[in-house]
Structures are given as C-alpha cells and as structure tokens.
C-alpha cells in the first residue's frame, strides 16, 4: 500500500495512468540529465568564445551558472506544469546564432534582449492558439517523419560526439564531409568505450533489462575513469572522465538579468532588428515543435491523430523558457531532443523532469562532477534511442501516397544532413504544399501549412534578398 505522499505524486503526475512507475521515472530523469549534461560545458564555450561589437566576452564561470540555473528552472517548470518528460536547456544552434550573428552587431545585453523578445512572441502565439493550430495542422505522415528525422538526427549526434565519425577538414579538399573515426579508422580508447557502450545498451534493451540506458552510462563512465587512470589518452573531447580534485564550485550569478530589451534596435535599425528576432523565433519555434512532437510520440502521449492533449501548457512553458534563457544570458532555452534517452528508460511523466531539473540544480555547486561523464559514455543512449524511434514510426507512414511519402522522406533525411531540426521541418513542409498543389489537391492542404511554408520560403530567401 503506497504512502499518502506517494499516492498524491502518482495522481498528480498520472504515473500509473500512463503505465509508468516511480523507479522508471527516476531512472529516466537521470538518463536524460547524463545525455544532455554536456550543455553545461558546451554552451559556455560557444557563447564565451564570441565577442560583441565592443569586444566584450562573457565570463565562462558566469555562463556555467546561467546555463545550469535556466535548465533547472525550466525543466522543473515543464515537469510540474506540462507533466511531460521533456527537459530543457540552452539550445544548440540558437546559441550560435546569438554568438555569431547578433552579438557582433550589438552588445551582449542587446543580443540577449532579442532572445527575450522572441520568447514573448512565442508565448503570444501560444496564448492566441496559433502555435497549437500550426502543430495540429501537420499531417499525420509528416508528424511521424519528424519523429524519424529526430531519431536519425540524435543518432548522428551520438556518432559525432563520440568520435565514431568525424568531420573531414576543409583543408582536405574532398567532397566527402564525414569519415570513420578521426582519420578514416577507429582508433583509441574513447571510441572503444562508445562501441562497448552501444553494444551493452542494445544487448540490455534486447534482454528487456530495466534501466538499460542508465546502467550502460554508469558502467561506461566507470570504465572510462579506469582507462584514463592507466592509459595515456590524447583527448576525450569535450569532457575528460577524471575525478576532480575539488568537486565543489561556487556559482556566479553575475549575468542573470543583464539584458537590454530594445537596445539592439538602436544598433542595427528596426527592420534588421525585427529580422534578427524572427530568425531566433523561427529556430526556437520549430526546433521545439519537432522535439515536442517526437518525444511525446515516443512516450505514447499522443492520441490516434498524433495530437497531444494539454499541449498548450507545454508550448507555453517552452515559450517562457526562450525568454528565461535570454534573461539569464544563457541564450534561448528550448526542449532537448536528448529527452528521448529518458523516454527510452521508461519515463512517461513530468516526474522525470524533477530528477533532471534537480540534477541541473545540483550541478550549480558540483559542476566538475556533473561534467565528468564523457560523451563516449552518454552517446550510446542516443544511438540506441535513435533506432527505437525509427523502428516504431517508419511503418506508420503511408508510403503509397507520394504527396506524403516524398515530403516525409525529405523531412527525415534533411534533419541529419543539414544538422538542423528546423531545416528538416521547413523543407518538408514546403515540399508537402508544392506536391499537393502539383497533384491538384490544394484543398487538402490545411491553411496553416500554407502560411508556415510561406514563412519558411521567406526565411530561406532572406540571405539572397540581402535582408540580414
């Protein structure tokens, strides 16, 4: 007989109703955190390496604090309000836009103000029902294609971050963009850790062992610690599996609230400022949309039409997270596709977010420990979950209807090939509208799909029109 407290938790988060258990939610929360903990290190590197128009750089320690604070707050909020196992943190891609496009033409507070404004617009779209209407207008086949594209995308992320495949430098003068390992071969202990982790994860999944993903992450982290202690490793990549001499780090909240909402418009003009906000908005809007659809579908939180009941709460929290990221100077915060690692562990409710968000809060003071897990130990989870998403969704697309099948194909391949969820969605939507029109089925196209496709077309034409 569960205690009253556990019973209240179960009812609030609907844990039993969704076919989950408290241990699954806890394991899922830990798995998601370890799969995305790299952002604590990577976001400060991306933002801290750029300079604004005055030559100022953001402090690395303050960026670590801002990243952890915002990820903890928004992930906890998504769990309590949205009740979905979707964690949030500073969005990759958006932070590059802020660092490389916005900051060089204004001050850092101005650039972060643009992000806050984009978040306000997202919340306005949610409040008016427009964002939900856009999501519900996406045909079922394209919804499944978005899930598959995300599966392929996170699988590629796992392969790249682990070093199993790497980018061939431009100096090589080759049209082949990727290669096996660092030099065309699989060399080194770190890659071996990834391979063993992938095999262990898949084997445990096949055996239906509870906690398969989390067991693999922990086991490979321990193995990496042992290897690093006894062997000479040139580089593990972003994080080295070494127990820190001082595991405690004091947070520095100096960047929180250092924002100028409209200062950027004085620097670049009203039109360019609006286009900058639009660029951030578009990336946040559709990256999150794809992730939310993909993760909720994988977690079986959607109905027969592929729609998620109560999604407006989720979308509103996501919009608030964009603004919160700007307000903390950690860049736009958005739904993380690595949440699929927790879903693969069995997470089905927002309770898993309490664990993930709590871990980000702990990381404020134990950042050296939180960033000890090397990517080679965490990325096998992405590899395995990518397969599970693909296997569960590909058969549900109507491949006999080419006006769905072709846009679906474009959507799913463009996400990994352009390294962008937004690009995959945009190109798939445009293809869907054009092919339906070519087939004389214009009346079958929902009006929001026309509007969104026109927006994407304008977005892709902006550089050619010299509007940015």
Tab-separated table of C-alpha atoms in Angstrom, residues 17-227:
chain	number	residue	atom	x	y	z
A	17	UNK	CA	-2.285	6.043	-15.535
A	18	UNK	CA	0.440	6.370	-18.162
A	19	UNK	CA	1.777	2.890	-17.496
A	20	UNK	CA	4.918	4.003	-15.701
A	21	UNK	CA	6.390	3.554	-12.246
A	22	UNK	CA	8.330	5.791	-9.881
A	23	UNK	CA	11.620	3.867	-10.417
A	24	UNK	CA	11.238	4.231	-14.199
A	25	UNK	CA	10.658	7.957	-13.885
A	26	UNK	CA	13.706	8.347	-11.646
A	27	UNK	CA	15.915	6.317	-13.970
A	28	UNK	CA	14.583	8.260	-16.944
A	29	UNK	CA	15.346	11.564	-15.265
A	30	UNK	CA	18.941	10.555	-14.588
A	31	UNK	CA	19.390	9.170	-18.120
A	32	UNK	CA	18.163	12.417	-19.669
A	33	UNK	CA	20.470	14.510	-17.487
A	34	UNK	CA	23.567	12.493	-18.312
A	35	UNK	CA	22.666	12.532	-22.018
A	36	UNK	CA	22.469	16.348	-22.046
A	37	UNK	CA	24.914	17.336	-19.280
A	38	UNK	CA	27.422	18.284	-21.984
A	39	UNK	CA	25.491	21.540	-22.449
A	40	UNK	CA	26.912	22.762	-19.118
A	41	UNK	CA	30.344	22.810	-20.769
A	42	UNK	CA	29.445	23.378	-24.419
A	43	UNK	CA	27.132	26.390	-24.087
A	44	UNK	CA	29.764	28.489	-22.250
A	45	UNK	CA	32.327	27.514	-24.887
A	46	UNK	CA	30.082	28.675	-27.767
A	47	UNK	CA	28.950	31.916	-26.130
A	48	UNK	CA	32.205	32.646	-24.310
A	49	UNK	CA	34.325	32.400	-27.447
A	50	UNK	CA	32.439	35.218	-29.230
A	51	UNK	CA	32.796	38.989	-28.811
A	52	UNK	CA	30.157	41.678	-29.076
A	53	UNK	CA	30.598	44.860	-31.114
A	54	UNK	CA	32.601	46.392	-28.251
A	55	UNK	CA	34.973	43.441	-27.991
A	56	UNK	CA	33.460	42.183	-24.740
A	57	UNK	CA	33.326	38.463	-23.939
A	58	UNK	CA	31.036	36.710	-21.457
A	59	UNK	CA	32.655	35.164	-18.390
A	60	UNK	CA	32.871	31.362	-18.572
A	61	UNK	CA	32.064	30.761	-14.913
A	62	UNK	CA	29.042	33.040	-15.068
A	63	UNK	CA	27.861	31.258	-18.217
A	64	UNK	CA	28.064	27.874	-16.463
A	65	UNK	CA	25.895	29.243	-13.654
A	66	UNK	CA	23.407	30.827	-16.067
A	67	UNK	CA	23.160	27.616	-18.100
A	68	UNK	CA	22.527	25.447	-15.025
A	69	UNK	CA	20.064	27.849	-13.399
A	70	UNK	CA	17.929	28.214	-16.510
A	71	UNK	CA	17.998	24.499	-17.357
A	72	UNK	CA	17.000	23.604	-13.785
A	73	UNK	CA	14.185	26.162	-13.583
A	74	UNK	CA	12.630	25.484	-16.990
A	75	UNK	CA	12.962	21.693	-16.767
A	76	UNK	CA	11.289	21.665	-13.337
A	77	UNK	CA	8.571	24.011	-14.621
A	78	UNK	CA	7.924	21.774	-17.648
A	79	UNK	CA	7.596	18.788	-15.330
A	80	UNK	CA	5.210	20.437	-12.877
A	81	UNK	CA	3.098	22.409	-15.372
A	82	UNK	CA	3.357	20.408	-18.605
A	83	UNK	CA	3.712	16.957	-16.986
A	84	UNK	CA	5.842	15.607	-19.822
A	85	UNK	CA	9.355	14.073	-19.678
A	86	UNK	CA	10.852	16.809	-21.844
A	87	UNK	CA	13.898	18.542	-20.385
A	88	UNK	CA	15.052	21.990	-21.478
A	89	UNK	CA	18.391	23.765	-21.706
A	90	UNK	CA	20.247	26.283	-23.867
A	91	UNK	CA	19.505	25.380	-27.470
A	92	UNK	CA	22.353	24.349	-29.734
A	93	UNK	CA	22.128	26.238	-32.990
A	94	UNK	CA	20.289	29.155	-31.421
A	95	UNK	CA	23.290	29.927	-29.225
A	96	UNK	CA	25.451	30.000	-32.358
A	97	UNK	CA	23.026	32.467	-33.981
A	98	UNK	CA	23.227	34.682	-30.885
A	99	UNK	CA	27.021	34.427	-30.706
A	100	UNK	CA	27.851	34.787	-34.401
A	101	UNK	CA	25.019	36.882	-35.868
A	102	UNK	CA	23.592	39.052	-33.114
A	103	UNK	CA	26.430	39.792	-30.680
A	104	UNK	CA	28.971	41.113	-33.264
A	105	UNK	CA	26.484	43.858	-34.234
A	106	UNK	CA	25.393	44.939	-30.744
A	107	UNK	CA	26.235	44.466	-27.074
A	108	UNK	CA	25.654	41.187	-25.228
A	109	UNK	CA	22.719	42.619	-23.214
A	110	UNK	CA	21.191	43.816	-26.506
A	111	UNK	CA	21.581	40.386	-28.109
A	112	UNK	CA	20.011	38.626	-25.121
A	113	UNK	CA	17.178	41.174	-25.233
A	114	UNK	CA	16.403	39.970	-28.770
A	115	UNK	CA	16.115	36.426	-27.393
A	116	UNK	CA	13.721	37.594	-24.653
A	117	UNK	CA	11.542	39.323	-27.262
A	118	UNK	CA	11.453	36.126	-29.342
A	119	UNK	CA	10.259	34.277	-26.238
A	120	UNK	CA	7.491	36.845	-25.699
A	121	UNK	CA	6.332	36.350	-29.295
A	122	UNK	CA	6.272	32.568	-28.827
A	123	UNK	CA	4.135	32.966	-25.680
A	124	UNK	CA	1.809	35.320	-27.580
A	125	UNK	CA	1.396	32.736	-30.343
A	126	UNK	CA	0.548	30.127	-27.718
A	127	UNK	CA	-1.932	32.416	-25.944
A	128	UNK	CA	-3.769	33.091	-29.215
A	129	UNK	CA	-3.849	29.388	-30.077
A	130	UNK	CA	-1.853	29.887	-33.278
A	131	UNK	CA	1.038	27.665	-32.258
A	132	UNK	CA	-1.226	24.740	-31.363
A	133	UNK	CA	-3.161	25.260	-34.595
A	134	UNK	CA	0.055	25.016	-36.603
A	135	UNK	CA	1.073	21.804	-34.826
A	136	UNK	CA	-2.356	20.214	-35.258
A	137	UNK	CA	-2.369	21.128	-38.962
A	138	UNK	CA	0.684	18.962	-39.647
A	139	UNK	CA	-0.474	15.780	-41.461
A	140	UNK	CA	-0.047	12.504	-39.590
A	141	UNK	CA	2.577	11.192	-42.009
A	142	UNK	CA	4.713	14.311	-41.584
A	143	UNK	CA	4.410	14.030	-37.803
A	144	UNK	CA	5.856	10.550	-37.993
A	145	UNK	CA	8.567	11.772	-40.377
A	146	UNK	CA	9.550	14.456	-37.862
A	147	UNK	CA	9.922	11.738	-35.199
A	148	UNK	CA	12.026	9.592	-37.528
A	149	UNK	CA	14.140	12.582	-38.582
A	150	UNK	CA	14.819	13.352	-34.936
A	151	UNK	CA	15.769	9.703	-34.385
A	152	UNK	CA	18.280	9.850	-37.243
A	153	UNK	CA	19.496	13.262	-36.077
A	154	UNK	CA	20.207	12.196	-32.499
A	155	UNK	CA	21.864	9.025	-33.799
A	156	UNK	CA	24.221	11.200	-35.878
A	157	UNK	CA	24.789	13.471	-32.872
A	158	UNK	CA	25.778	10.396	-30.887
A	159	UNK	CA	28.170	9.156	-33.564
A	160	UNK	CA	29.823	12.576	-33.979
A	161	UNK	CA	30.068	13.461	-30.285
A	162	UNK	CA	31.584	10.063	-29.506
A	163	UNK	CA	34.234	10.400	-32.215
A	164	UNK	CA	32.948	7.311	-34.030
A	165	UNK	CA	32.607	9.544	-37.087
A	166	UNK	CA	34.243	12.939	-37.566
A	167	UNK	CA	34.191	15.880	-39.931
A	168	UNK	CA	36.824	15.887	-42.650
A	169	UNK	CA	38.515	19.317	-42.510
A	170	UNK	CA	38.066	21.636	-45.495
A	171	UNK	CA	41.847	21.593	-45.981
A	172	UNK	CA	41.488	18.003	-47.212
A	173	UNK	CA	39.803	19.318	-50.402
A	174	UNK	CA	37.293	16.481	-50.511
A	175	UNK	CA	33.555	16.483	-51.155
A	176	UNK	CA	33.088	13.746	-48.526
A	177	UNK	CA	32.018	15.543	-45.324
A	178	UNK	CA	32.402	12.729	-42.754
A	179	UNK	CA	34.762	9.877	-42.117
A	180	UNK	CA	35.064	6.907	-39.788
A	181	UNK	CA	36.901	7.867	-36.597
A	182	UNK	CA	39.388	10.727	-36.660
A	183	UNK	CA	41.426	9.573	-39.657
A	184	UNK	CA	39.293	7.053	-41.521
A	185	UNK	CA	39.889	4.352	-38.914
A	186	UNK	CA	38.586	3.531	-35.453
A	187	UNK	CA	41.469	4.323	-33.146
A	188	UNK	CA	41.824	4.982	-29.448
A	189	UNK	CA	40.276	4.038	-26.129
A	190	UNK	CA	37.488	6.669	-26.202
A	191	UNK	CA	35.952	5.191	-29.361
A	192	UNK	CA	36.182	1.729	-27.826
A	193	UNK	CA	34.237	2.979	-24.805
A	194	UNK	CA	31.485	4.198	-27.155
A	195	UNK	CA	31.387	0.916	-29.085
A	196	UNK	CA	31.209	-1.158	-25.900
A	197	UNK	CA	28.557	1.207	-24.536
A	198	UNK	CA	26.445	0.898	-27.680
A	199	UNK	CA	26.698	-2.904	-27.651
A	200	UNK	CA	25.907	-3.054	-23.928
A	201	UNK	CA	22.905	-0.722	-24.303
A	202	UNK	CA	21.460	-2.689	-27.225
A	203	UNK	CA	22.053	-6.010	-25.503
A	204	UNK	CA	20.323	-4.823	-22.332
A	205	UNK	CA	17.402	-3.455	-24.354
A	206	UNK	CA	17.039	-6.758	-26.199
A	207	UNK	CA	17.076	-8.553	-22.849
A	208	UNK	CA	14.492	-6.018	-21.590
A	209	UNK	CA	16.610	-5.197	-18.561
A	210	UNK	CA	15.112	-2.324	-16.507
A	211	UNK	CA	17.415	0.683	-16.509
A	212	UNK	CA	19.303	-0.449	-19.613
A	213	UNK	CA	20.372	3.023	-20.722
A	214	UNK	CA	21.307	4.268	-17.270
A	215	UNK	CA	23.215	1.051	-16.471
A	216	UNK	CA	25.226	1.494	-19.663
A	217	UNK	CA	26.032	5.163	-18.920
A	218	UNK	CA	27.226	4.375	-15.388
A	219	UNK	CA	29.196	1.288	-16.466
A	220	UNK	CA	30.949	3.106	-19.313
A	221	UNK	CA	31.754	6.094	-17.100
A	222	UNK	CA	33.450	3.763	-14.603
A	223	UNK	CA	35.325	2.057	-17.445
A	224	UNK	CA	36.396	5.450	-18.837
A	225	UNK	CA	37.682	6.510	-15.400
A	226	UNK	CA	39.755	3.331	-15.179
A	227	UNK	CA	41.113	3.701	-18.710
